[in-house]
């Protein structure tokens, strides 16, 4: 029987609680995914600034934001304003550098709505690390959804079980939201070299091993993806082709060359990576 590697998330407080699954020392990436945070669920006081993430920079990556509940307001140095809501895919390609903020909308605070979701980073291929920044929003209605037996499958990036997402990314990538409404079994057709399943809610059995909420199961190469569950569960499938070389992560920067990170540090200190219209705050460069 082929085994899976299980990673337990580490809790961090960034103004609200997040559970970090990637990267780890043993598993720095799964396909192009080099970062995975499970945010919330959290509620924020009406009239406060709790939960707001002030303007900060990125290079060399694409952020993928996906919410289960609540909402964010995204603003960036490209002039984009986008309200991010559950089920939509929001892809921000940083390339040579972009600045953005993520804030809790006033109505979410007023109505005491829980905010919960998944924040991912994709390392860009080396040839595109210095590309022009961009932002794409894909509403939930544009993403393919199927329901068979206990499984509701929404494909966010790539192809699963014959369903292909319209979201375009620069390397072979798969990302999907699996909602198992009841006890049962299902199989996923996932033709990607590296794959993992993150259990956000509930519990799964994979190859006879139990994977619980807050755990990431890194799957063996080429093994069929067969899932059994005895209770409802919410699971994210992620993976893709292996990275085209080692990546270095420092704060919000990802690069194949440490010199690019040092350059980004200088540019952020000098406020040369861009500004967001209407925003006057920023997160200083860490001293570490």
GROMACS .gro file of C-alpha atoms in nm:
model
  288
    1UNK     CA    1   0.000   0.000   0.000
    2UNK     CA    2   0.137   0.342  -0.098
    3UNK     CA    3   0.165   0.589   0.188
    4UNK     CA    4   0.096   0.962   0.198
    5UNK     CA    5   0.296   1.230   0.381
    6UNK     CA    6   0.082   1.428   0.623
    7UNK     CA    7   0.172   1.785   0.724
    8UNK     CA    8   0.003   1.949   1.022
    9UNK     CA    9  -0.063   2.321   0.993
   10UNK     CA   10   0.110   2.576   1.218
   11UNK     CA   11  -0.103   2.853   1.365
   12UNK     CA   12   0.014   3.212   1.319
   13UNK     CA   13  -0.138   3.544   1.424
   14UNK     CA   14  -0.123   3.813   1.152
   15UNK     CA   15  -0.399   4.025   1.309
   16UNK     CA   16  -0.622   3.718   1.281
   17UNK     CA   17  -0.544   3.349   1.300
   18UNK     CA   18  -0.409   3.166   0.996
   19UNK     CA   19  -0.297   2.804   0.967
   20UNK     CA   20   0.019   2.770   0.753
   21UNK     CA   21   0.079   2.443   0.565
   22UNK     CA   22   0.340   2.542   0.306
   23UNK     CA   23   0.629   2.577   0.289
   24UNK     CA   24   0.796   2.331   0.527
   25UNK     CA   25   1.159   2.217   0.546
   26UNK     CA   26   1.067   1.878   0.401
   27UNK     CA   27   0.806   2.000   0.152
   28UNK     CA   28   0.898   2.345   0.014
   29UNK     CA   29   0.648   2.315  -0.272
   30UNK     CA   30   0.376   2.099  -0.428
   31UNK     CA   31   0.391   2.164  -0.800
   32UNK     CA   32   0.420   2.543  -0.834
   33UNK     CA   33   0.249   2.606  -0.496
   34UNK     CA   34   0.507   2.741  -0.251
   35UNK     CA   35   0.272   2.889   0.011
   36UNK     CA   36  -0.060   2.784   0.166
   37UNK     CA   37  -0.244   2.968   0.444
   38UNK     CA   38  -0.590   2.879   0.574
   39UNK     CA   39  -0.740   3.206   0.702
   40UNK     CA   40  -1.001   3.215   0.978
   41UNK     CA   41  -1.284   3.171   1.033
   42UNK     CA   42  -1.273   3.510   1.205
   43UNK     CA   43  -1.514   3.792   1.284
   44UNK     CA   44  -1.403   4.155   1.313
   45UNK     CA   45  -1.546   4.434   1.532
   46UNK     CA   46  -1.765   4.693   1.363
   47UNK     CA   47  -1.580   5.021   1.317
   48UNK     CA   48  -1.237   4.866   1.379
   49UNK     CA   49  -0.940   4.809   1.148
   50UNK     CA   50  -0.883   4.456   1.277
   51UNK     CA   51  -0.807   4.212   0.998
   52UNK     CA   52  -0.700   4.475   0.746
   53UNK     CA   53  -0.373   4.395   0.567
   54UNK     CA   54  -0.203   4.725   0.479
   55UNK     CA   55  -0.024   4.777   0.145
   56UNK     CA   56   0.267   4.538   0.096
   57UNK     CA   57   0.473   4.418  -0.204
   58UNK     CA   58   0.525   4.090  -0.390
   59UNK     CA   59   0.766   3.973  -0.659
   60UNK     CA   60   0.811   3.648  -0.853
   61UNK     CA   61   0.477   3.488  -0.770
   62UNK     CA   62   0.105   3.482  -0.836
   63UNK     CA   63  -0.135   3.501  -0.543
   64UNK     CA   64  -0.453   3.291  -0.560
   65UNK     CA   65  -0.723   3.399  -0.315
   66UNK     CA   66  -1.029   3.178  -0.261
   67UNK     CA   67  -1.290   3.241   0.007
   68UNK     CA   68  -1.536   3.006   0.175
   69UNK     CA   69  -1.719   3.283   0.365
   70UNK     CA   70  -1.717   3.660   0.407
   71UNK     CA   71  -1.539   3.902   0.175
   72UNK     CA   72  -1.220   4.102   0.119
   73UNK     CA   73  -1.159   4.428  -0.065
   74UNK     CA   74  -0.852   4.402  -0.289
   75UNK     CA   75  -0.670   4.715  -0.407
   76UNK     CA   76  -0.339   4.721  -0.593
   77UNK     CA   77  -0.081   4.941  -0.760
   78UNK     CA   78  -0.230   4.859  -1.101
   79UNK     CA   79  -0.536   5.060  -0.998
   80UNK     CA   80  -0.753   4.749  -0.955
   81UNK     CA   81  -1.030   4.745  -0.695
   82UNK     CA   82  -1.207   4.409  -0.656
   83UNK     CA   83  -1.442   4.281  -0.392
   84UNK     CA   84  -1.345   3.916  -0.336
   85UNK     CA   85  -1.636   3.689  -0.246
   86UNK     CA   86  -1.682   3.313  -0.186
   87UNK     CA   87  -1.633   3.077  -0.480
   88UNK     CA   88  -1.451   3.322  -0.710
   89UNK     CA   89  -1.086   3.290  -0.811
   90UNK     CA   90  -0.869   3.600  -0.783
   91UNK     CA   91  -0.526   3.574  -0.943
   92UNK     CA   92  -0.269   3.851  -0.894
   93UNK     CA   93   0.054   3.804  -1.090
   94UNK     CA   94   0.331   4.000  -0.918
   95UNK     CA   95   0.611   3.947  -1.170
   96UNK     CA   96   0.872   4.222  -1.131
   97UNK     CA   97   0.670   4.381  -0.852
   98UNK     CA   98   0.321   4.480  -0.738
   99UNK     CA   99   0.175   4.631  -0.421
  100UNK     CA  100  -0.166   4.543  -0.282
  101UNK     CA  101  -0.386   4.569   0.027
  102UNK     CA  102  -0.660   4.341   0.156
  103UNK     CA  103  -0.923   4.496   0.380
  104UNK     CA  104  -1.240   4.378   0.552
  105UNK     CA  105  -1.550   4.547   0.401
  106UNK     CA  106  -1.766   4.762   0.629
  107UNK     CA  107  -2.076   4.546   0.575
  108UNK     CA  108  -1.886   4.230   0.674
  109UNK     CA  109  -1.788   4.398   1.003
  110UNK     CA  110  -2.136   4.542   1.060
  111UNK     CA  111  -2.311   4.209   1.002
  112UNK     CA  112  -2.046   4.012   1.195
  113UNK     CA  113  -1.993   3.779   0.902
  114UNK     CA  114  -1.725   3.512   0.943
  115UNK     CA  115  -1.433   3.546   0.701
  116UNK     CA  116  -1.264   3.222   0.596
  117UNK     CA  117  -1.061   3.117   0.297
  118UNK     CA  118  -0.741   2.989   0.139
  119UNK     CA  119  -0.446   3.206   0.032
  120UNK     CA  120  -0.197   3.042  -0.205
  121UNK     CA  121   0.119   3.152  -0.385
  122UNK     CA  122   0.231   3.009  -0.718
  123UNK     CA  123   0.601   3.049  -0.800
  124UNK     CA  124   0.627   3.187  -1.152
  125UNK     CA  125   0.848   3.005  -1.405
  126UNK     CA  126   1.200   3.148  -1.408
  127UNK     CA  127   1.148   3.301  -1.752
  128UNK     CA  128   0.849   3.500  -1.621
  129UNK     CA  129   0.976   3.605  -1.277
  130UNK     CA  130   1.022   3.963  -1.405
  131UNK     CA  131   0.705   3.982  -1.614
  132UNK     CA  132   0.461   4.272  -1.599
  133UNK     CA  133   0.218   4.250  -1.306
  134UNK     CA  134  -0.150   4.172  -1.372
  135UNK     CA  135  -0.477   4.091  -1.194
  136UNK     CA  136  -0.757   3.860  -1.312
  137UNK     CA  137  -1.092   3.799  -1.145
  138UNK     CA  138  -1.298   3.489  -1.231
  139UNK     CA  139  -1.652   3.491  -1.084
  140UNK     CA  140  -1.791   3.172  -0.939
  141UNK     CA  141  -2.032   3.140  -1.233
  142UNK     CA  142  -1.737   3.100  -1.472
  143UNK     CA  143  -1.585   2.798  -1.293
  144UNK     CA  144  -1.696   2.443  -1.383
  145UNK     CA  145  -1.890   2.252  -1.116
  146UNK     CA  146  -2.005   1.892  -1.108
  147UNK     CA  147  -2.201   1.694  -0.849
  148UNK     CA  148  -2.185   1.314  -0.844
  149UNK     CA  149  -2.269   1.105  -0.541
  150UNK     CA  150  -2.135   1.266  -0.225
  151UNK     CA  151  -1.890   1.493  -0.415
  152UNK     CA  152  -1.944   1.848  -0.541
  153UNK     CA  153  -1.631   1.939  -0.740
  154UNK     CA  154  -1.544   2.292  -0.850
  155UNK     CA  155  -1.230   2.311  -1.066
  156UNK     CA  156  -1.045   2.637  -1.002
  157UNK     CA  157  -0.731   2.582  -1.211
  158UNK     CA  158  -0.643   2.299  -1.451
  159UNK     CA  159  -0.839   1.983  -1.527
  160UNK     CA  160  -0.997   1.729  -1.290
  161UNK     CA  161  -1.238   1.449  -1.387
  162UNK     CA  162  -1.265   1.592  -1.737
  163UNK     CA  163  -1.361   1.943  -1.619
  164UNK     CA  164  -1.130   2.228  -1.722
  165UNK     CA  165  -1.115   2.570  -1.558
  166UNK     CA  166  -1.093   2.890  -1.768
  167UNK     CA  167  -0.828   3.030  -1.529
  168UNK     CA  168  -0.497   3.068  -1.711
  169UNK     CA  169  -0.161   3.029  -1.536
  170UNK     CA  170   0.188   3.003  -1.687
  171UNK     CA  171   0.273   2.646  -1.580
  172UNK     CA  172   0.091   2.314  -1.542
  173UNK     CA  173  -0.122   2.361  -1.230
  174UNK     CA  174  -0.424   2.201  -1.068
  175UNK     CA  175  -0.642   2.352  -0.795
  176UNK     CA  176  -0.993   2.241  -0.700
  177UNK     CA  177  -1.252   2.274  -0.423
  178UNK     CA  178  -1.402   1.941  -0.311
  179UNK     CA  179  -1.715   1.947  -0.098
  180UNK     CA  180  -1.813   1.601   0.028
  181UNK     CA  181  -2.168   1.644   0.150
  182UNK     CA  182  -2.210   1.298   0.300
  183UNK     CA  183  -2.029   0.974   0.376
  184UNK     CA  184  -1.904   0.787   0.072
  185UNK     CA  185  -1.614   0.733  -0.166
  186UNK     CA  186  -1.494   0.904  -0.481
  187UNK     CA  187  -1.199   0.894  -0.721
  188UNK     CA  188  -1.028   1.192  -0.885
  189UNK     CA  189  -0.868   1.179  -1.228
  190UNK     CA  190  -0.572   1.413  -1.181
  191UNK     CA  191  -0.296   1.389  -1.444
  192UNK     CA  192  -0.030   1.601  -1.268
  193UNK     CA  193   0.306   1.488  -1.133
  194UNK     CA  194   0.270   1.643  -0.785
  195UNK     CA  195  -0.056   1.650  -0.588
  196UNK     CA  196  -0.176   1.714  -0.236
  197UNK     CA  197  -0.507   1.736  -0.051
  198UNK     CA  198  -0.569   1.993   0.222
  199UNK     CA  199  -0.853   1.905   0.460
  200UNK     CA  200  -1.014   2.234   0.565
  201UNK     CA  201  -1.312   2.073   0.740
  202UNK     CA  202  -1.399   1.715   0.837
  203UNK     CA  203  -1.188   1.405   0.792
  204UNK     CA  204  -1.076   1.173   0.508
  205UNK     CA  205  -0.931   0.828   0.464
  206UNK     CA  206  -0.656   0.804   0.199
  207UNK     CA  207  -0.497   0.463   0.135
  208UNK     CA  208  -0.611   0.354   0.479
  209UNK     CA  209  -0.464   0.660   0.654
  210UNK     CA  210  -0.681   0.919   0.831
  211UNK     CA  211  -0.627   1.285   0.739
  212UNK     CA  212  -0.802   1.534   0.966
  213UNK     CA  213  -0.898   1.902   0.945
  214UNK     CA  214  -0.590   2.123   0.936
  215UNK     CA  215  -0.370   1.862   0.768
  216UNK     CA  216  -0.216   1.853   0.420
  217UNK     CA  217  -0.168   1.509   0.264
  218UNK     CA  218   0.108   1.502   0.000
  219UNK     CA  219   0.024   1.219  -0.238
  220UNK     CA  220   0.266   0.972  -0.399
  221UNK     CA  221   0.344   1.030  -0.764
  222UNK     CA  222   0.118   0.851  -1.013
  223UNK     CA  223  -0.099   0.690  -0.744
  224UNK     CA  224  -0.477   0.707  -0.799
  225UNK     CA  225  -0.652   0.965  -0.583
  226UNK     CA  226  -0.923   0.769  -0.400
  227UNK     CA  227  -1.105   0.935  -0.111
  228UNK     CA  228  -1.332   0.784   0.152
  229UNK     CA  229  -1.513   0.981   0.420
  230UNK     CA  230  -1.755   0.896   0.698
  231UNK     CA  231  -1.870   1.257   0.751
  232UNK     CA  232  -1.904   1.578   0.547
  233UNK     CA  233  -1.571   1.736   0.451
  234UNK     CA  234  -1.427   2.036   0.264
  235UNK     CA  235  -1.101   1.967   0.084
  236UNK     CA  236  -0.868   2.156  -0.150
  237UNK     CA  237  -0.677   1.967  -0.421
  238UNK     CA  238  -0.355   2.134  -0.534
  239UNK     CA  239  -0.049   2.051  -0.740
  240UNK     CA  240   0.102   2.055  -1.085
  241UNK     CA  241   0.435   2.013  -1.260
  242UNK     CA  242   0.750   2.035  -1.045
  243UNK     CA  243   0.918   2.374  -1.024
  244UNK     CA  244   1.191   2.452  -1.278
  245UNK     CA  245   1.452   2.499  -1.006
  246UNK     CA  246   1.492   2.600  -0.644
  247UNK     CA  247   1.300   2.899  -0.507
  248UNK     CA  248   1.394   3.132  -0.224
  249UNK     CA  249   1.121   3.284  -0.007
  250UNK     CA  250   1.179   3.591   0.207
  251UNK     CA  251   0.880   3.779   0.352
  252UNK     CA  252   0.648   3.838   0.052
  253UNK     CA  253   0.914   3.780  -0.211
  254UNK     CA  254   0.977   3.463  -0.418
  255UNK     CA  255   1.272   3.427  -0.655
  256UNK     CA  256   1.511   3.177  -0.810
  257UNK     CA  257   1.801   3.418  -0.742
  258UNK     CA  258   1.864   3.576  -0.401
  259UNK     CA  259   1.987   3.888  -0.581
  260UNK     CA  260   1.630   3.955  -0.698
  261UNK     CA  261   1.511   3.945  -0.337
  262UNK     CA  262   1.784   4.187  -0.227
  263UNK     CA  263   1.684   4.418  -0.510
  264UNK     CA  264   1.317   4.401  -0.405
  265UNK     CA  265   1.413   4.486  -0.047
  266UNK     CA  266   1.589   4.802  -0.163
  267UNK     CA  267   1.304   4.898  -0.394
  268UNK     CA  268   1.044   4.859  -0.117
  269UNK     CA  269   1.251   5.063   0.128
  270UNK     CA  270   1.268   5.336  -0.137
  271UNK     CA  271   0.895   5.295  -0.224
  272UNK     CA  272   0.978   5.210  -0.585
  273UNK     CA  273   0.755   4.904  -0.629
  274UNK     CA  274   0.439   5.107  -0.680
  275UNK     CA  275   0.165   5.281  -0.485
  276UNK     CA  276  -0.206   5.211  -0.449
  277UNK     CA  277  -0.445   5.492  -0.543
  278UNK     CA  278  -0.617   5.621  -0.228
  279UNK     CA  279  -0.390   5.427   0.011
  280UNK     CA  280  -0.143   5.611   0.235
  281UNK     CA  281  -0.023   5.333   0.467
  282UNK     CA  282   0.230   5.057   0.408
  283UNK     CA  283   0.391   4.766   0.590
  284UNK     CA  284   0.761   4.841   0.649
  285UNK     CA  285   1.029   4.597   0.539
  286UNK     CA  286   1.092   4.349   0.823
  287UNK     CA  287   1.424   4.384   1.003
  288UNK     CA  288   1.503   4.012   0.991
   0.00000   0.00000   0.00000
